[in-house]
Coordinates of C-alpha atoms and ligand atoms in Angstrom, one line a residue:
X102 CA 130.2 87.0 86.3
X103 CA 130.0 88.4 89.7
X104 CA 127.2 87.6 92.0
X105 CA 125.7 90.8 93.0
X106 CA 123.4 89.2 95.7
X107 CA 126.3 87.7 97.4
X108 CA 128.1 91.1 97.5
X109 CA 125.2 93.0 98.2
X110 CA 125.6 93.1 102.3
X111 CA 129.2 94.2 101.8
X112 CA 127.9 97.1 99.3
X113 CA 125.3 98.1 102.0
X114 CA 127.9 98.0 104.7
X115 CA 130.3 100.3 102.7
X116 CA 127.7 102.8 101.8
X117 CA 126.7 103.1 105.6
X118 CA 130.1 103.6 107.0
X119 CA 131.9 105.3 104.0
X120 CA 129.2 108.0 103.3
X121 CA 128.1 108.3 106.8
X122 CA 124.5 107.9 106.0
X123 CA 122.4 108.4 109.4
X124 CA 120.9 105.4 111.0
X125 CA 117.2 106.5 110.3
X126 CA 118.0 107.5 106.7
X127 CA 119.9 104.2 106.2
X128 CA 116.9 102.1 107.4
X129 CA 114.4 104.1 105.6
X130 CA 116.2 104.4 102.1
X131 CA 119.2 102.1 101.7
X132 CA 118.1 98.8 103.5
X133 CA 114.9 98.6 101.4
X134 CA 117.1 98.5 98.2
X135 CA 117.0 94.8 97.1
X136 CA 118.8 93.3 94.0
X137 CA 116.0 92.4 91.4
X138 CA 118.5 91.2 88.6
X139 CA 121.9 91.7 87.1
X140 CA 124.1 90.6 84.3
X141 CA 127.8 91.8 83.8
X142 CA 126.8 95.2 82.7
X143 CA 123.7 96.0 84.3
X144 CA 122.2 96.0 87.9
X145 CA 118.5 96.5 88.6
X146 CA 117.6 97.2 92.1
X147 CA 114.0 97.7 93.5
X148 CA 113.2 99.9 96.4
X149 CA 110.9 98.1 98.6
X150 CA 110.4 100.9 101.3
X151 CA 107.0 102.0 102.5
X152 CA 107.4 105.4 101.2
X153 CA 107.1 104.2 97.5
X154 CA 107.5 106.5 94.7
X155 CA 108.4 109.5 97.0
X156 CA 111.1 107.5 98.7
X157 CA 112.4 106.2 95.3
X158 CA 112.9 109.7 93.7
X159 CA 114.6 110.6 97.0
X160 CA 117.0 107.7 96.7
X161 CA 117.7 108.5 93.1
X162 CA 118.4 112.2 93.9
X163 CA 120.3 111.7 97.0
X164 CA 122.0 108.4 97.1
X165 CA 122.2 107.2 93.3
X166 CA 125.9 108.4 92.8
X167 CA 127.0 106.9 96.2
X168 CA 125.3 103.6 95.3
X169 CA 126.9 103.4 91.9
X170 CA 130.3 104.1 93.4
X171 CA 129.9 101.6 96.4
X172 CA 129.0 98.9 93.7
X173 CA 132.1 99.7 91.7
X174 CA 134.4 99.8 94.6
X175 CA 133.3 96.4 96.2
X176 CA 133.1 94.6 92.9
X177 CA 135.8 96.4 91.1
X178 CA 133.3 96.7 88.1
X179 CA 131.5 99.4 86.3
X180 CA 127.7 98.8 86.0
X181 CA 124.8 100.6 84.7
X182 CA 122.4 100.8 87.7
X183 CA 118.6 101.4 87.6
X184 CA 116.4 101.5 90.6
X185 CA 112.6 100.8 90.3
X186 CA 109.6 100.2 92.3
X187 CA 109.0 96.3 92.7
X188 CA 105.8 96.4 90.4
X189 CA 107.3 98.8 87.9
X190 CA 110.5 96.9 86.7
X191 CA 108.8 95.3 83.7
X192 CA 106.7 98.3 82.8
X193 CA 110.0 100.5 82.6
X194 CA 111.8 97.9 80.6
X195 CA 108.8 97.9 78.2
X196 CA 109.2 101.6 78.1
X197 CA 105.5 102.3 78.3
X198 CA 106.1 105.6 80.0
X199 CA 103.2 107.7 78.9
X200 CA 104.2 111.4 78.7
X201 CA 100.6 112.8 78.9
X202 CA 99.6 110.8 81.9
X203 CA 102.8 111.9 83.6
X204 CA 102.1 115.4 82.9
X205 CA 98.7 115.2 84.4
X206 CA 100.2 113.7 87.6
X207 CA 102.7 116.4 87.8
X208 CA 99.9 119.0 87.4
X209 CA 97.9 117.3 89.8
X210 CA 100.8 117.3 92.4
X211 CA 101.5 120.9 91.8
X212 CA 97.9 121.7 92.6
X213 CA 98.1 119.5 95.9
X214 CA 101.2 121.4 96.8
X215 CA 99.4 124.8 96.3
X216 CA 96.4 123.6 98.2
X217 CA 98.5 122.4 101.0
X218 CA 100.0 126.0 101.2
X219 CA 103.5 124.7 100.4
X220 CA 106.3 126.0 98.4
X221 CA 107.7 123.3 96.3
X222 CA 111.3 124.6 96.6
X223 CA 111.5 123.5 100.1
X224 CA 112.6 119.7 99.8
X225 CA 115.1 117.5 101.5
X226 CA 117.0 117.3 98.3
X227 CA 117.6 121.0 98.6
X228 CA 118.4 121.0 102.4
X229 CA 122.0 120.9 103.2
X230 CA 122.5 118.5 106.0
X231 CA 125.7 119.5 107.3
X232 CA 125.6 119.7 111.2
X233 CA 121.9 119.3 111.3
X234 CA 121.9 115.6 110.7
X235 CA 119.7 115.0 113.8
X236 CA 117.0 117.5 112.8
X237 CA 117.2 116.3 109.2
X238 CA 117.0 112.6 109.9
X239 CA 114.3 113.1 112.5
X240 CA 112.2 115.0 109.8
X241 CA 112.8 112.5 107.3
X242 CA 111.6 109.8 109.7
X243 CA 108.4 111.7 110.2
X244 CA 108.0 112.3 106.6
X245 CA 108.5 108.5 106.0
X246 CA 105.9 107.4 108.6
X247 CA 103.6 110.3 109.4
X248 CA 101.7 109.7 112.7
X249 CA 103.8 107.0 113.8
X250 CA 107.5 108.0 114.3
X251 CA 107.3 111.1 116.5
X252 CA 104.1 112.8 117.2
X253 CA 104.2 115.9 117.5
X254 CA 107.5 116.8 116.1
X255 CA 108.7 120.1 117.4
X256 CA 111.5 121.7 115.7
X257 CA 113.0 124.8 117.2
X258 CA 116.0 127.1 116.5
X259 CA 117.0 130.7 115.7
X260 CA 115.8 132.8 112.8
X261 CA 116.8 131.9 109.3
X262 CA 118.2 128.5 110.3
X263 CA 115.9 126.4 108.0
X264 CA 112.9 125.6 110.3
X265 CA 110.5 126.4 107.8
X266 CA 112.5 124.7 105.1
X267 CA 112.5 121.4 106.9
X268 CA 109.1 121.6 108.1
X269 CA 107.9 122.3 104.4
X270 CA 110.2 119.5 103.3
X271 CA 108.2 117.1 105.4
X272 CA 104.9 118.2 103.6
X273 CA 106.4 118.1 100.1
X274 CA 107.8 114.6 100.7
X275 CA 104.5 113.3 101.8
X276 CA 102.6 114.8 99.0
X277 CA 105.0 113.3 96.4
X278 CA 104.8 110.0 98.0
X279 CA 101.2 109.5 98.9
X280 CA 98.7 110.5 96.3
X281 CA 95.9 110.9 98.6
X282 CA 97.6 112.4 101.9
X283 CA 96.1 115.6 103.0
X284 CA 98.8 118.0 104.2
X285 CA 98.2 121.6 105.3
X286 CA 100.9 124.1 106.2
X287 CA 99.9 127.3 108.3
X288 CA 101.6 129.9 110.0
X289 CA 100.6 130.6 113.6
X290 CA 99.8 134.3 112.6
X291 CA 97.6 133.2 109.8
X292 CA 95.7 130.7 112.1
X293 CA 95.4 133.5 114.7
X294 CA 94.0 135.8 112.1
X295 CA 91.4 133.4 111.1
X296 CA 90.4 132.9 114.7
X297 CA 90.3 136.6 115.2
X298 CA 88.3 137.1 112.0
X299 CA 85.6 134.4 112.9
X300 CA 85.2 135.7 116.6
X301 CA 85.5 139.3 115.9
X302 CA 82.3 139.4 113.6
X303 CA 79.0 141.0 114.9
X304 CA 77.3 137.7 114.6
X305 CA 79.5 134.6 114.4
X306 CA 78.0 132.3 111.9
X307 CA 78.0 128.7 113.3
X308 CA 78.6 127.1 109.8
X309 CA 81.8 129.4 109.5
X310 CA 83.2 127.9 112.6
X311 CA 82.4 124.3 111.7
X312 CA 84.1 125.1 108.3
X313 CA 87.1 126.5 109.9
X314 CA 87.4 123.4 112.3
X315 CA 86.9 121.0 109.4
X316 CA 89.8 122.7 107.5
X317 CA 92.5 122.1 110.2
X318 CA 91.0 118.9 111.5
X319 CA 90.4 116.9 108.3
X320 CA 94.1 116.4 107.5
X321 CA 96.6 113.8 107.7
X322 CA 99.3 116.3 108.5
X323 CA 99.2 119.6 109.9
X324 CA 102.2 121.9 110.0
X325 CA 102.1 124.9 112.2
X326 CA 105.0 127.3 111.8
X327 CA 106.3 129.7 114.4
X328 CA 104.0 128.5 117.3
X329 CA 105.7 131.0 119.7
X330 CA 103.4 133.5 118.4
X331 CA 100.5 131.7 120.3
X332 CA 101.9 133.3 123.5
X333 CA 99.0 135.5 125.1
X334 CA 96.4 134.6 122.6
X335 CA 93.9 132.6 124.7
X336 CA 91.3 131.9 122.3
X337 CA 93.9 130.9 119.5
X338 CA 95.5 128.6 122.0
X339 CA 92.2 127.0 122.9
X340 CA 91.6 126.3 119.0
X341 CA 95.0 125.0 118.5
X342 CA 94.8 122.8 121.7
X343 CA 91.3 121.3 120.5
X344 CA 92.7 120.9 116.9
X345 CA 95.8 119.0 117.9
X346 CA 94.1 116.9 120.5
X347 CA 91.6 115.7 117.8
X348 CA 94.4 115.1 115.3
X349 CA 96.6 113.2 117.9
X350 CA 93.6 111.1 118.8
X351 CA 93.3 110.1 115.2
X352 CA 97.1 109.4 114.8
X353 CA 97.5 112.3 112.4
X354 CA 100.9 113.8 112.2
X355 CA 101.5 117.3 113.7
X356 CA 104.7 119.4 113.3
X357 CA 105.5 122.5 115.0
X358 CA 108.3 125.1 114.5
X359 CA 109.3 127.7 117.0
X360 CA 112.2 130.1 117.9
X361 CA 112.4 128.6 121.3
X362 CA 111.8 125.5 123.2
X363 CA 108.1 124.6 124.3
X364 CA 108.8 125.4 127.9
X365 CA 110.3 128.8 126.9
X366 CA 107.1 129.9 125.3
X367 CA 105.7 132.2 127.9
X368 CA 101.9 132.9 128.6
X369 CA 100.5 129.8 127.1
X370 CA 98.5 127.2 129.0
X371 CA 100.4 124.4 130.5
X372 CA 98.4 121.7 128.7
X373 CA 99.7 123.2 125.5
X374 CA 103.2 123.1 126.7
X375 CA 102.9 119.5 127.6
X376 CA 101.2 118.6 124.3
X377 CA 104.1 120.2 122.6
X378 CA 106.5 118.1 124.5
X379 CA 104.7 114.9 124.3
X380 CA 106.4 114.0 121.1
X381 CA 109.9 114.7 120.2
X382 CA 111.8 118.0 120.3
X383 CA 114.8 118.7 118.1
X384 CA 116.8 121.8 117.6
X385 CA 118.3 123.2 114.5
X386 CA 121.8 124.4 115.0
X387 CA 123.6 127.2 113.6
X388 CA 125.5 125.9 110.5
X389 CA 129.3 125.4 111.0
X390 CA 131.9 126.4 108.5
X391 CA 131.7 123.4 106.5
X392 CA 127.9 123.5 106.4
X393 CA 128.0 127.2 105.2
X394 CA 130.4 126.3 102.6
X395 CA 128.2 123.4 101.3
X396 CA 125.1 125.7 101.4
X397 CA 126.9 128.3 99.5
X398 CA 128.0 126.0 96.9
X399 CA 124.6 124.4 96.4
X400 CA 123.1 127.9 96.2
X401 CA 125.7 129.1 93.7
X402 CA 124.9 126.2 91.5
X403 CA 121.1 126.8 91.6
X404 CA 121.9 130.4 90.5
X405 CA 123.8 129.1 87.6
X406 CA 127.3 129.7 89.0
X407 CA 129.1 126.6 88.6
X408 CA 131.3 125.7 91.6
X409 CA 133.4 122.4 91.7
X410 CA 136.0 121.1 94.0
X411 CA 138.5 121.4 91.2
X412 CA 141.3 123.3 92.9
X413 CA 143.4 123.2 89.7
X414 CA 141.1 125.2 87.9
X415 CA 142.0 129.0 88.7
X416 CA 138.5 130.4 87.9
X417 CA 136.9 127.8 90.3
X418 CA 139.5 128.9 92.9
X419 CA 138.6 132.5 92.8
X420 CA 134.9 131.6 93.3
X421 CA 135.6 129.3 96.2
X422 CA 137.7 132.1 97.8
X423 CA 134.7 134.3 97.6
X424 CA 132.5 131.8 99.0
X425 CA 135.0 131.1 101.7
X426 CA 134.9 135.0 102.6
X427 CA 131.2 134.9 102.7
X428 CA 131.1 131.8 104.9
X429 CA 133.7 133.2 107.3
X430 CA 131.8 136.6 107.6
X431 CA 128.1 135.9 107.6
X432 CA 127.7 133.4 110.3
X433 CA 124.5 133.8 112.1
X434 CA 122.0 132.6 109.7
X435 CA 121.4 130.9 106.4
X436 CA 119.1 133.5 105.0
X437 CA 121.7 136.1 105.5
X438 CA 124.3 133.7 104.1
X439 CA 122.3 133.2 100.8
X440 CA 121.3 136.8 100.6
X441 CA 124.9 137.9 100.6
X442 CA 125.9 135.4 97.9
X443 CA 122.9 136.4 96.0
X444 CA 124.0 140.0 96.1
X445 CA 127.5 139.1 94.9
X446 CA 126.2 136.9 92.0
X447 CA 123.7 139.6 90.8
X448 CA 126.4 142.3 91.0
X449 CA 128.8 140.2 89.1
X450 CA 126.2 139.8 86.3
X451 CA 125.3 143.5 86.1
X452 CA 128.8 144.8 86.3
X453 CA 130.1 141.9 84.2
X454 CA 133.0 141.2 86.6
X455 CA 134.1 137.6 87.6
X456 CA 133.4 136.6 91.2
X457 CA 136.4 136.6 93.5
X458 CA 137.2 137.3 97.1
X459 CA 138.1 141.0 96.3
X460 CA 134.9 141.3 94.4
X461 CA 132.8 139.8 97.2
X462 CA 134.3 142.2 99.7
X463 CA 133.8 145.1 97.6
X464 CA 130.2 144.3 96.8
X465 CA 129.1 143.4 100.3
X466 CA 130.8 146.5 101.7
X467 CA 129.0 148.7 99.4
X468 CA 125.9 146.8 100.3
X469 CA 126.2 147.4 104.0
X470 CA 126.8 150.9 104.0
X471 CA 123.8 151.3 101.7
X472 CA 121.6 149.5 104.1
X473 CA 120.6 152.4 106.2
X474 CA 118.2 151.8 108.9
X475 CA 114.9 153.9 108.3
X476 CA 111.4 154.0 109.8
X477 CA 110.2 152.5 106.5
X478 CA 112.6 149.6 106.6
X479 CA 111.7 148.9 110.4
X480 CA 107.9 149.0 109.7
X481 CA 108.5 146.7 106.8
X482 CA 110.5 144.2 108.9
X483 CA 108.1 144.3 111.7
X484 CA 105.1 143.7 109.3
X485 CA 107.0 140.9 107.7
X486 CA 107.8 139.2 111.1
X487 CA 104.1 139.4 112.3
X488 CA 102.9 138.5 108.8
X489 CA 100.6 141.5 108.7
X490 CA 100.6 144.1 106.0
X491 CA 102.3 147.6 106.3
X492 CA 98.9 149.0 105.6
X493 CA 97.5 147.4 108.7
X494 CA 100.3 148.6 110.9
X495 CA 99.6 152.1 109.6
X496 CA 95.8 151.9 109.9
X497 CA 93.7 152.9 112.7
X498 CA 92.8 149.3 113.7
X499 CA 93.0 148.6 117.4
X500 CA 92.9 144.9 117.9
X501 CA 96.0 143.7 119.6
X502 CA 97.3 141.7 116.8
X503 CA 97.8 145.0 114.8
X504 CA 98.3 147.3 117.6
X505 CA 101.0 145.6 119.4
X506 CA 103.2 145.3 116.2
X507 CA 102.5 148.9 115.7
X508 CA 103.8 150.0 119.1
X509 CA 106.8 147.7 118.4
X510 CA 107.4 149.9 115.4
X511 CA 107.3 153.1 117.6
X512 CA 109.8 151.6 120.0
X513 CA 112.3 150.4 117.2
X514 CA 112.1 153.6 115.2
X515 CA 113.0 155.5 118.5
X516 CA 115.8 153.4 119.2
X517 CA 117.2 153.1 115.8
X518 CA 116.6 156.4 114.0
X519 CA 117.2 160.0 114.8
X520 CA 113.7 160.8 113.7
X521 CA 111.5 163.2 115.7
X522 CA 108.4 161.7 117.5
X523 CA 106.1 163.6 115.1
X524 CA 108.1 162.1 112.0
X525 CA 107.9 158.7 113.4
X526 CA 104.1 159.5 113.9
X527 CA 103.8 160.4 110.1
X528 CA 105.3 157.2 109.0
X529 CA 102.8 155.5 111.1
X530 CA 99.9 157.4 109.4
X531 CA 99.6 160.5 111.3
X532 CA 99.9 159.2 115.0
X533 CA 100.8 162.1 117.2
X534 CA 103.9 162.3 119.3
X535 CA 102.1 161.4 122.6
X536 CA 100.8 158.2 120.9
X537 CA 104.4 157.4 120.0
X538 CA 105.8 158.2 123.3
X539 CA 103.0 156.1 124.9
X540 CA 103.7 153.1 122.5
X541 CA 107.6 153.4 123.1
X542 CA 107.2 153.2 126.9
X543 CA 104.7 150.4 126.9
X544 CA 107.2 148.3 124.8
X545 CA 110.1 149.4 127.0
X546 CA 108.1 148.3 130.2
X547 CA 107.0 145.1 128.5
X548 CA 110.6 144.3 127.6
X549 CA 111.7 144.5 131.3
X550 CA 108.8 142.4 132.6
X551 CA 107.9 139.9 129.8
X552 CA 110.8 137.4 128.6
X553 CA 108.8 136.3 125.7
X554 CA 108.4 140.1 124.4
X555 CA 112.0 140.5 125.2
X556 CA 112.8 137.6 123.0
X557 CA 110.6 138.8 120.2
X558 CA 112.3 142.2 120.2
X559 CA 115.7 140.6 120.3
X560 CA 114.8 138.5 117.1
X561 CA 113.5 141.8 115.5
X562 CA 116.6 143.6 116.3
X563 CA 118.6 140.8 114.6
X564 CA 116.7 141.2 111.6
X565 CA 116.8 144.9 111.4
X566 CA 120.5 145.3 112.2
X567 CA 122.3 141.9 111.7
X568 CA 125.6 143.4 112.2
Ligands
ADP21 P1 113.6 129.7 109.6 O1 112.3 129.2 109.3 O2 114.3 128.9 110.6 O3 113.7 131.1 110.1 P2 114.0 129.3 106.7 O4 113.6 127.9 106.7 O5 113.1 130.2 106.1 O6 114.5 129.5 108.2 O7 115.4 129.5 106.0 C1 115.9 130.7 105.4 C2 116.5 130.5 104.1 O8 117.8 129.6 104.2 C3 115.6 129.6 103.2 O9 115.7 130.1 101.9 C4 116.2 128.3 103.2 O10 115.9 127.4 102.0 C5 117.7 128.3 103.5 N1 118.2 127.3 104.2 C6 118.2 127.3 105.5 N2 118.8 126.1 106.1 C7 119.2 125.5 105.0 C8 119.9 124.3 104.6 N3 120.4 123.7 105.6 N4 120.3 124.1 103.4 C9 119.8 124.7 102.3 N5 119.1 126.0 102.5 C10 118.9 126.2 103.9
MG22 MG1 110.4 130.2 109.5

């Protein structure tokens, strides 16, 4: 019988070099695997990592196949491999798994995910690492030791590159892993709206303010998405500053995302910029070709379209060619990449035609010409971007959080459509042509004088017209 204990260091070494596992991930997930027992058919491993059940489930999903393969290559034998938590080996062997209690735990976890404001689909498992190994490994390190590794973690990068996905993965990982951790995800817009709502009242109730502060300060992990929107909003900046100060003092984890580096967010207090820079700043890169293909393959599989690496199978090859076409032509962001494939899959189902490169070309061409830029589509995009409702944009509300996006709509409708000012006014609920013209000029001026507004408009332009 082979002594697995003796072989173990070699197996670990092989795993690390052969599968190019990043150092942080290796330390966190592979090194804590210890041999519990073995015979000539079975190997039982225990995961001794600090991240417990969450870490174990990640190991099982992400590394299990590699581990089995590495063992078989190093030992030359096939084994049945099981991995448990140290205290659970006997329990699992006795097969005392209790379905109802497991269900209860599941339901509880779902509720915690909801309370944290997270989407359970955004996980490290569903994130294709590709050329974003640094951002992914750093996020994993934070998820593994919240408050200890890097604090705050500041993730920045262009639109649709996976910032929100990674940030939410951290939250989901922690919730899965620690049954008592309190996690809260918020967008900067919704935080701002709460501040406005609190302070804009006729009579601000002190209890409400205390309640609001408690909500954000009594957490173990605070995730704040799209922090660039804090620019110019003084009261919100103050609230955020005090909130993160208190959390940092208590060694609670904070994660920010932004479409630009901390020092490039304009019109914010210096003390905030330095807080943002105090931990670690990582950027998310545009996925390279291989990463785009990997994302597409994974996405196809989740949509029920089976893609394998089998280049002997002609049907599979046709699908790969379609994916290659998409990966070559939709390069600027992942959202667009997935959206294109989604259209191809949906259209193939409706038309009952198999997916191929030609089919993809045809579908995506049809889709592109169909996608006319209209006042309505612009208003939708702007509303979504600022996370406010179309109704608010078209309302008479005059707070700057609403009127600024509204003026941006005026500006963008003018440059992207041939509509008359009156018509644009009608789309924005009867604003007259002078109002539209004024709004247009305000934004035009602002773009010339304010780099952060220019950056916002550039982002919106990309969203409106990706080509
Ligand atoms: P951002 O917040 O940077 O604008 P998102 O996180 O919302 O981007 O990502 C846009 C979409 O692309 C989401 O559906 C997300 O799941 C997906 N996505 C982005 N990057 C990846 C990746 N590396 N692997 C898998 N899906 C990804
Ligand atoms: Mg996002």
